[in-house]
Tab-separated table of C-alpha atoms in Angstrom:
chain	number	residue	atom	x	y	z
U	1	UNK	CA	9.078	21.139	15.693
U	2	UNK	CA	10.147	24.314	14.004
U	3	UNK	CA	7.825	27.068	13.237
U	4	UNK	CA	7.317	29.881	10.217
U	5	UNK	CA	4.436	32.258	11.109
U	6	UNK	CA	2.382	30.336	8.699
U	7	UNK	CA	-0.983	28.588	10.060
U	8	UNK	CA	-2.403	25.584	9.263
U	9	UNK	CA	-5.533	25.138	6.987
U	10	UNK	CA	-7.719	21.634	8.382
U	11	UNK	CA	-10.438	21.143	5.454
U	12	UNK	CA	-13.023	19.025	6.578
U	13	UNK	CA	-16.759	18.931	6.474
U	14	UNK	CA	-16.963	17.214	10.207
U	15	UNK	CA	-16.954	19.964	12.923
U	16	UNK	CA	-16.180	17.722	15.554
U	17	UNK	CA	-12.920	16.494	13.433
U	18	UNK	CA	-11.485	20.072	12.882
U	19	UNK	CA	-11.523	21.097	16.033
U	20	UNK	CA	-10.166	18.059	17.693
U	21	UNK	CA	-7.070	18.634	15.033
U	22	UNK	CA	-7.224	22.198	16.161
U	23	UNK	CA	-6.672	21.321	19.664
U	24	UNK	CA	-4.069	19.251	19.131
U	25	UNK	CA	-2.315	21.407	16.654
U	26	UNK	CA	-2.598	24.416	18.364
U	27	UNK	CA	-1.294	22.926	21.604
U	28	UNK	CA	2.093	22.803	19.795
U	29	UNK	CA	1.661	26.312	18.824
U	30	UNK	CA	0.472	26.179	15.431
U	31	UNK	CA	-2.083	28.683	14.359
U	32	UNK	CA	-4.926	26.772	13.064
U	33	UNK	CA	-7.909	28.111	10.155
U	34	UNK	CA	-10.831	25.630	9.556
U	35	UNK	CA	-12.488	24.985	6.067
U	36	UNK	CA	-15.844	23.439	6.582
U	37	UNK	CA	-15.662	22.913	2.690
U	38	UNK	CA	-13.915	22.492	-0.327
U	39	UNK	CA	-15.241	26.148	-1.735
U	40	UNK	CA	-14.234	27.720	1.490
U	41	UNK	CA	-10.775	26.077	1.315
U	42	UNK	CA	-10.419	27.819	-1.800
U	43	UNK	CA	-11.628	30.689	-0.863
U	44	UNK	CA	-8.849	30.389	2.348
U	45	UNK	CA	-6.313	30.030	0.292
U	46	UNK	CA	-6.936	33.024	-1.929
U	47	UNK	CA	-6.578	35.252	0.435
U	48	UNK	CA	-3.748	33.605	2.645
U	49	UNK	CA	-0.364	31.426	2.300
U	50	UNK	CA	-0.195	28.346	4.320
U	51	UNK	CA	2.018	26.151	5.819
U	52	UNK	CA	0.256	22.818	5.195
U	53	UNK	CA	-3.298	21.884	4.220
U	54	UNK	CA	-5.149	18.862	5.707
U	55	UNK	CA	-7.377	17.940	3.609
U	56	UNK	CA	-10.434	15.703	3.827
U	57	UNK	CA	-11.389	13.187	1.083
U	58	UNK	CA	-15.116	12.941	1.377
U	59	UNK	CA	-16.641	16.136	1.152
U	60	UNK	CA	-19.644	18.102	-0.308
U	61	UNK	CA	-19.671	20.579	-3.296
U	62	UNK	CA	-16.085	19.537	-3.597
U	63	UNK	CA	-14.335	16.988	-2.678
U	64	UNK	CA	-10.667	16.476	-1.792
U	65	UNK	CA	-9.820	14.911	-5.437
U	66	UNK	CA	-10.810	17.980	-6.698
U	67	UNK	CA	-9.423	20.856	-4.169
U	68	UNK	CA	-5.917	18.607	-4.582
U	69	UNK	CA	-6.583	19.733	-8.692
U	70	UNK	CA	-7.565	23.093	-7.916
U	71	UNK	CA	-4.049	23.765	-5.681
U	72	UNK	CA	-1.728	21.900	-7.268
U	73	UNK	CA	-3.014	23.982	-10.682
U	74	UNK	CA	-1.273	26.905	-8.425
U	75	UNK	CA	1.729	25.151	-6.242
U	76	UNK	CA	4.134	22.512	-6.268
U	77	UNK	CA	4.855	19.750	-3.328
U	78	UNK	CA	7.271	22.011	-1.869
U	79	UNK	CA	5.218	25.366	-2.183
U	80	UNK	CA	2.408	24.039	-0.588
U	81	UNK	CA	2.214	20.233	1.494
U	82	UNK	CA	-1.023	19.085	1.375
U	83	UNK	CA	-1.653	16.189	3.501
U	84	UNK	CA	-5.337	13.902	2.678
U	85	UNK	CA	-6.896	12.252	5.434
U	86	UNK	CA	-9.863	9.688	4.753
U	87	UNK	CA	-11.331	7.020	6.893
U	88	UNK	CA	-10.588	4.680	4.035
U	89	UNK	CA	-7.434	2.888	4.116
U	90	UNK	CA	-6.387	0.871	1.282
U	91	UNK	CA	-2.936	0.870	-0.587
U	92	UNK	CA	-4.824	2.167	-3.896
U	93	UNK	CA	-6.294	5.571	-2.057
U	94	UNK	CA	-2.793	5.926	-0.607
U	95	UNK	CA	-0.942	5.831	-4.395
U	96	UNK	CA	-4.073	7.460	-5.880
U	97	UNK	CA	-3.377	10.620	-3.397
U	98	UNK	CA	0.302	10.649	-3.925
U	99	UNK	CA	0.144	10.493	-7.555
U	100	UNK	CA	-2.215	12.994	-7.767
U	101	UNK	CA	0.185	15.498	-5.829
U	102	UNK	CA	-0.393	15.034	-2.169
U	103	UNK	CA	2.699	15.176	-0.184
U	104	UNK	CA	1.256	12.906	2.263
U	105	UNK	CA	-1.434	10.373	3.421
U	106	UNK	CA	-3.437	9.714	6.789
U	107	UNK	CA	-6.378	7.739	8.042
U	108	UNK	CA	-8.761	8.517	10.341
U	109	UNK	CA	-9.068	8.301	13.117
U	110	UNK	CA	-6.265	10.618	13.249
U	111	UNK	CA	-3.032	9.875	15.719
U	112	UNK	CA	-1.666	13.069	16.576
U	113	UNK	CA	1.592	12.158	17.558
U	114	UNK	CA	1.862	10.672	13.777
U	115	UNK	CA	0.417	14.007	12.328
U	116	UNK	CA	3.134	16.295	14.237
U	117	UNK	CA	5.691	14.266	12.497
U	118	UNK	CA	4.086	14.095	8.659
U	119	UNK	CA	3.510	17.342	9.203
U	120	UNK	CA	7.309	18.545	10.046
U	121	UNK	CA	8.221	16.021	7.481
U	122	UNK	CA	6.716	17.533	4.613
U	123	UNK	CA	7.080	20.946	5.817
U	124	UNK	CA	11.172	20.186	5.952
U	125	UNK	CA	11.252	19.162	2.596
U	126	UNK	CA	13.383	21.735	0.057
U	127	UNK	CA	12.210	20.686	-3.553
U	128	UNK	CA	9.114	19.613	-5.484
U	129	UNK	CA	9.133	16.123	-4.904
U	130	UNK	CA	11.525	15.566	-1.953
U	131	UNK	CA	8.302	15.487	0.170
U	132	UNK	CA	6.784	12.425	-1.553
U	133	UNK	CA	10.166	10.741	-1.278
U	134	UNK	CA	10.447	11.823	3.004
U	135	UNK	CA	6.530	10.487	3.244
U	136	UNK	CA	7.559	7.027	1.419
U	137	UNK	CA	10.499	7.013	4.294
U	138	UNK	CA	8.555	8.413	7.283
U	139	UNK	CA	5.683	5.786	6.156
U	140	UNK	CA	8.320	2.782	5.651
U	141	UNK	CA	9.967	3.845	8.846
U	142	UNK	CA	6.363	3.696	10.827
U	143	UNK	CA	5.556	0.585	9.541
U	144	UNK	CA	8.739	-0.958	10.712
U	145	UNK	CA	8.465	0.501	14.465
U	146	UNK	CA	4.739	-1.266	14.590
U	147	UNK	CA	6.161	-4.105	12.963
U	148	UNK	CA	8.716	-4.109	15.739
U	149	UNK	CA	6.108	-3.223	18.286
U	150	UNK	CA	4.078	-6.107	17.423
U	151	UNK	CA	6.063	-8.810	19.611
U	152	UNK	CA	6.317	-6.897	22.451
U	153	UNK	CA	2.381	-6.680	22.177
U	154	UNK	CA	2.136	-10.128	21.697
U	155	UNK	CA	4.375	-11.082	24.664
U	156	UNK	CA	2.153	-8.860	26.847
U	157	UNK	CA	-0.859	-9.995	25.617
U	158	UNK	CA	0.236	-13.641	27.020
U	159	UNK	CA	1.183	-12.337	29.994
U	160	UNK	CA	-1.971	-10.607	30.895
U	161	UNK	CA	-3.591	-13.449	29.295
U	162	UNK	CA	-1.655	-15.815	31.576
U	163	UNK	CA	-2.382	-13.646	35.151
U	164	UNK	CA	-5.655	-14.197	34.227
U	165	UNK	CA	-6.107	-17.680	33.543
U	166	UNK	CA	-3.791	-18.319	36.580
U	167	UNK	CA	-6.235	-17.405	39.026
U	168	UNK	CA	-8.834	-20.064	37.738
U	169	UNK	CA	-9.231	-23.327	39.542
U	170	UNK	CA	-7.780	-25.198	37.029
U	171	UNK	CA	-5.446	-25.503	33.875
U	172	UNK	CA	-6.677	-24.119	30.760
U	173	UNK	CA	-5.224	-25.118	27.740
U	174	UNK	CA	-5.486	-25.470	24.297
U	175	UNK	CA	-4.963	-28.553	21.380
U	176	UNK	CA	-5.135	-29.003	18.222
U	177	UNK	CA	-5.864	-31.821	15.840
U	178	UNK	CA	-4.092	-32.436	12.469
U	179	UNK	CA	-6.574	-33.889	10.718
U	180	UNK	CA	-5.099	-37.280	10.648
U	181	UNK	CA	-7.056	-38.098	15.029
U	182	UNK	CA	-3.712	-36.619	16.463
U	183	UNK	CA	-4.014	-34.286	18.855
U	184	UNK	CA	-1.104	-31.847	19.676
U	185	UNK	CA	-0.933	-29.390	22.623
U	186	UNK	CA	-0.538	-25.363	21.491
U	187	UNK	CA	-1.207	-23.749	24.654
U	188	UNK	CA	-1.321	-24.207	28.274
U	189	UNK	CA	-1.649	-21.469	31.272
U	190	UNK	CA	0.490	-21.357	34.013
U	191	UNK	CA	-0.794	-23.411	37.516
U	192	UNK	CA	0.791	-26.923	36.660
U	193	UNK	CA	3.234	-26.638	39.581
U	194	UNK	CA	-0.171	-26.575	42.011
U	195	UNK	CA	-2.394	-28.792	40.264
U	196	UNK	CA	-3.926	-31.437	42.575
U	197	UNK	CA	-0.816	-30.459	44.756
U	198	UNK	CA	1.589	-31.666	42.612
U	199	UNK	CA	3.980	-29.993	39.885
U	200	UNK	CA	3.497	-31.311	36.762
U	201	UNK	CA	5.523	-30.684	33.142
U	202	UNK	CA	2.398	-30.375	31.133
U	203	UNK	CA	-1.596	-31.413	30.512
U	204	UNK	CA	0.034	-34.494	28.770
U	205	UNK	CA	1.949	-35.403	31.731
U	206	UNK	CA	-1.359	-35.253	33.637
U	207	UNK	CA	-3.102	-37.377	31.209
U	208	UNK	CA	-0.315	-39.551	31.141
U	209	UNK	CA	-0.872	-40.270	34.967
U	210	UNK	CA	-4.492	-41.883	34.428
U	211	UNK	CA	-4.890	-45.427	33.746
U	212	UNK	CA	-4.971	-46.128	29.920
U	213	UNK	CA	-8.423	-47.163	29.386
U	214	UNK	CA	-9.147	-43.397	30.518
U	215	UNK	CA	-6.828	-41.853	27.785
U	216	UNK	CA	-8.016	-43.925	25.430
U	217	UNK	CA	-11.843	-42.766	26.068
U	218	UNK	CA	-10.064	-39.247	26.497
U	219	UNK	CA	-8.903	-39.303	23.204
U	220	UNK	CA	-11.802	-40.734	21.422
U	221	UNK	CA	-13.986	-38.086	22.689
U	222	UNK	CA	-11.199	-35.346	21.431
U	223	UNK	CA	-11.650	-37.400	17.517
U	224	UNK	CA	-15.418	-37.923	17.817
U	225	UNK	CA	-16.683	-34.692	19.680
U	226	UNK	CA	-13.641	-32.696	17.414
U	227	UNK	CA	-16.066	-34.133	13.700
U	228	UNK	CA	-19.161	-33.197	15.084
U	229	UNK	CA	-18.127	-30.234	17.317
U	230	UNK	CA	-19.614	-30.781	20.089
U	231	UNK	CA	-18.568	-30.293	24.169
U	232	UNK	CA	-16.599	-32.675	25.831
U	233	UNK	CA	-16.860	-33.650	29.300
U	234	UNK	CA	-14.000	-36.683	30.875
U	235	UNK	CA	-14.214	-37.523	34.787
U	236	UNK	CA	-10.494	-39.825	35.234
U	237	UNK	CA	-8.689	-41.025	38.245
U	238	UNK	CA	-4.906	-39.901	37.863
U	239	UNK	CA	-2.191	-41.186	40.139
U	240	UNK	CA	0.398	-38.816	42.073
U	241	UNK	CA	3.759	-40.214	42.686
U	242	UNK	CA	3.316	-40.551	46.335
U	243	UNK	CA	0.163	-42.818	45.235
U	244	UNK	CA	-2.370	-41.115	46.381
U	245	UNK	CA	-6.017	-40.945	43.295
U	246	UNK	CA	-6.727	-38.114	42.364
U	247	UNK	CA	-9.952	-37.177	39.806
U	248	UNK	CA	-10.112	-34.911	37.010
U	249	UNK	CA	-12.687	-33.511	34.827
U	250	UNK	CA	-11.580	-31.995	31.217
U	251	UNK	CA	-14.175	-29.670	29.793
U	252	UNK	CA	-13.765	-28.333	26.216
U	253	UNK	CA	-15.613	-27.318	23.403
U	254	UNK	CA	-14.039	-27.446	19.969
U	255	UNK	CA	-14.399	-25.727	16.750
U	256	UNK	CA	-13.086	-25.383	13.540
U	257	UNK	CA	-10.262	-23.474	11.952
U	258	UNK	CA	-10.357	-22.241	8.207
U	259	UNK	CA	-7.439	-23.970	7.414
U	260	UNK	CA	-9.612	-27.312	8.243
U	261	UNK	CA	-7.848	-27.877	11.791
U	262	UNK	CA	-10.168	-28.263	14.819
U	263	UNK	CA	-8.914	-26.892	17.743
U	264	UNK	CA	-10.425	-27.476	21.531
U	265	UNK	CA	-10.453	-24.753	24.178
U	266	UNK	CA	-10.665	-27.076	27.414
U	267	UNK	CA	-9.751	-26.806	31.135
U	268	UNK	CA	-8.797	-29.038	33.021
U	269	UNK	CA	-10.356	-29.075	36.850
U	270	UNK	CA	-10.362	-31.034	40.212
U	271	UNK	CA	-13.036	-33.382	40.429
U	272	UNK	CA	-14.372	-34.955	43.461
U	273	UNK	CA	-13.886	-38.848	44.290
U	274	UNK	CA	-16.514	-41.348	43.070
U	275	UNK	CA	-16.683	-42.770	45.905
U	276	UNK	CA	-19.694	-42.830	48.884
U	277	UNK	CA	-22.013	-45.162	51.133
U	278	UNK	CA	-25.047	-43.855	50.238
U	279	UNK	CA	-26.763	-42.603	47.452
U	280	UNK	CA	-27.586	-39.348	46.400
U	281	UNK	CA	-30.512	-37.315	47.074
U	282	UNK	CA	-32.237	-38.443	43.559
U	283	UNK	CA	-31.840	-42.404	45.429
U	284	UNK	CA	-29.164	-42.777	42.391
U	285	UNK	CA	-25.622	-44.943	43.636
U	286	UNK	CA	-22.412	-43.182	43.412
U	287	UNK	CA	-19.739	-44.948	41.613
U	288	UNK	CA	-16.751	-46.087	43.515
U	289	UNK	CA	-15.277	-48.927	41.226
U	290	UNK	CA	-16.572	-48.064	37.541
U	291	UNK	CA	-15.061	-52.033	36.633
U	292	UNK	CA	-18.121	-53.145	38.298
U	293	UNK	CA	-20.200	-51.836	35.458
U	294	UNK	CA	-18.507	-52.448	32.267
U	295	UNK	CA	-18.525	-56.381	30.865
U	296	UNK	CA	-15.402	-57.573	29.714
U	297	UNK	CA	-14.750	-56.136	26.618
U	298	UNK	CA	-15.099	-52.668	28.413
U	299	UNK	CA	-18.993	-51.882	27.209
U	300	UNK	CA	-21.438	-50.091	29.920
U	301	UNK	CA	-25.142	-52.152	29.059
U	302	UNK	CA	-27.372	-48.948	29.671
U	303	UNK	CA	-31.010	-49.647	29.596
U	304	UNK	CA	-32.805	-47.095	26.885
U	305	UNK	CA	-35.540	-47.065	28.834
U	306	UNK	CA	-34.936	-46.085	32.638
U	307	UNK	CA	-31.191	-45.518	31.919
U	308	UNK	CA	-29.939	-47.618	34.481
U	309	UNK	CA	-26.867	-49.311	33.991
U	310	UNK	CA	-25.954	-53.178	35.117
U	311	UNK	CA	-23.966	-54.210	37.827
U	312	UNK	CA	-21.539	-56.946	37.125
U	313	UNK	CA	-21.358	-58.165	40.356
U	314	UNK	CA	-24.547	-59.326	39.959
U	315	UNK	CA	-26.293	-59.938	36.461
U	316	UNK	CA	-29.836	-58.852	37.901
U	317	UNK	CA	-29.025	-55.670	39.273
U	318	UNK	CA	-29.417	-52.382	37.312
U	319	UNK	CA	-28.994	-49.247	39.029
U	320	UNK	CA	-29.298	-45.413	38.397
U	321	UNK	CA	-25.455	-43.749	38.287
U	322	UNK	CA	-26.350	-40.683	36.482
U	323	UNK	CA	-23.708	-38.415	37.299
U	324	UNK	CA	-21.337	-41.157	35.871
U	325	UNK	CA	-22.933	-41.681	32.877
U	326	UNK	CA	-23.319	-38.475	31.940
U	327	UNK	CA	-19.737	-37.437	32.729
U	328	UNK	CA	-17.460	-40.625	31.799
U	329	UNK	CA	-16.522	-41.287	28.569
U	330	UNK	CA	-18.367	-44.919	27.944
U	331	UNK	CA	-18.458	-47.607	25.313
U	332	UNK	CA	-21.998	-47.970	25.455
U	333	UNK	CA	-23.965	-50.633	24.711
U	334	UNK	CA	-27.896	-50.019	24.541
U	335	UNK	CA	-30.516	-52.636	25.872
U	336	UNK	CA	-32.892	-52.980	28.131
U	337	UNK	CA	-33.084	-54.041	31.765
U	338	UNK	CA	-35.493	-57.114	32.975
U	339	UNK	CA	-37.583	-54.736	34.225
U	340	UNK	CA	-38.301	-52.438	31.373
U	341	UNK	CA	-38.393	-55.799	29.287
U	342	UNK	CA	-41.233	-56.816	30.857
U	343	UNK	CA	-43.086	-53.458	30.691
U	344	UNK	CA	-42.474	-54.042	27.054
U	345	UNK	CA	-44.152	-57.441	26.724
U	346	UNK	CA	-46.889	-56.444	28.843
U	347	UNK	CA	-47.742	-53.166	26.393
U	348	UNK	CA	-47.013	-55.408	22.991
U	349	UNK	CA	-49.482	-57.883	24.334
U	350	UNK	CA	-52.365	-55.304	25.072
């Protein structure tokens, strides 16, 4: 950056502001004059000629609108580059300044590496009017290189995004539904290869490995959870190719997109077997064959009452299996056990 003796004139009613420009400015040896006002500007530029002014919008006694007036009633574009810089940025301020007769237009908070270049741009330019033209250009042209940028950002974004979600003990993942109760895979982080010890293509290809009277409950609670938005929670045996069972839990929580679209942010986790001797320390029965509990139309018979659920096996037993019941997707079918039946006779009779 080329320099001509002349300093630079930062008008701005901030303190802090100025002499952060200062700083910057003056560490690529530019000799730097602060205006704490739009009268003292004036007053600056009275008594001295100046390379460029930076000039704030905002700004008691005068304001920028009007110290733009006040120079450009003495020099043209080329005389003297005057360079606004507002907090507010909108297309209209930007024309509004240039049409007015700044060379140049910046929002705050300032970068300084962009300044350095307005500042040689407009500085450089050899005719009234040439400056406006090299600030269209130099604005066009730094709108293309964070246009270009904005992949690469994107890409990295994933990335970190990715070494994050890699380390968690699962698969995270994210779907989408169309609005017609399909659901369509958008995301998925990186940790099929090791899930359950097994490499897998995608979350659909784990699904795909459960039994179908899982994916079906899977998918109803992605439709019905999806309309009212509410968490989802699936326990499902999948199968690995050398045969071994395997159980997974999908957790998600949905919510809605403007467009209409609900989209779930869900993980999907090891769970542990359903499978044990002996209850738990609540006295309620693991699960080990959920068949057992579901008639043959598929329905669970949960009593309201005690929330027990019947055994198959044997029409007169109900037991507790609360961890199932509040985990696995069910086709429910409320009633009430002989037990609580009885309860209710006796209380309807007194």
């Amino acid at each position: 950056m080329t320099q001509d003796g002349r300093p630079i004139l930062i008008v701005d009613d901030d303190a802090f502001q100025r002499r952060m420009i200062r700083i910057k400015l003056q560490t690529h040896g530019f000799e730097v004059n602060e205006a704490k006002d739009g009268i003292e500007a004036l007053e600056f530029l009275e008594q001295q000629d100046y390379r460029v002014v930076l000039l704030d919008i905002v700004m008691p006694q005068l304001n920028g609108w009007e110290v733009l007036d006040q120079i450009r009633s003495r020099h043209s574009r080329a005389e003297l580059p005057v360079i606004m810089m507002t907090a507010r940025d909108t297309r209209y301020d930007m024309t509004a300044a240039l049409a007015r007769g700044a060379n140049d237009y910046l929002t705050k908070p300032i970068d300084f590496a962009d300044l350095n270049r307005r500042i040689d741009s407009c500085t450089a330019a050899a005719a009234p009017g040439a400056a406006a033209i090299d600030q269209a250009a130099t604005a066009g042209g730094a709108e293309d290189t964070h246009r270009d940028l904005l992949p690469h950002i994107a890409e990295q974004s994933l990335a970190m995004l990715d070494n994050l979600l890699g380390n968690l003990p699962g698969i995270v993942f994210r779907a989408v539904g169309d609005g017609n109760g399909n659901v369509h895979l958008s995301y998925q982080s990186d940790g099929l290869q090791s899930f359950l010890g097994h490499s897998w293509t995608s979350v659909q290809h784990v699904i795909a490995c459960s039994d179908n009277r899982s994916r079906d409950a899977l998918n109803r609670q992605f439709r019905s959870k999806g309309r009212l938005l509410k968490p989802l929670h699936a326990h499902f045996p999948v199968q690995l190719p050398n045969g071994a069972t395997r159980w997974v839990e999908c957790h998600g929580k949905p919510h809605r997109l403007p467009s209409g679209e609900t989209v779930w942010d869900a993980i999907l986790v090891a769970g542990r077997p359903q499978s044990s001797e002996r209850g738990d320390d609540h006295g309620h029965t693991p699960v080990s064959d959920e068949a057992h509990y579901r008639d043959p139309q598929g329905y669970v018979h949960q009593c309201t009452r005690c929330r027990k659920v019947r055994d198959f096996r044997n029409d007169e037993s109900w037991e507790r299996v609360d961890e199932w019941t509040q985990h696995m997707p069910l086709q429910t079918r409320h009633t009430l056990c002989a037990a609580c039946a009885a309860i209710n006779e006796v209380a309807t009779a007194g």
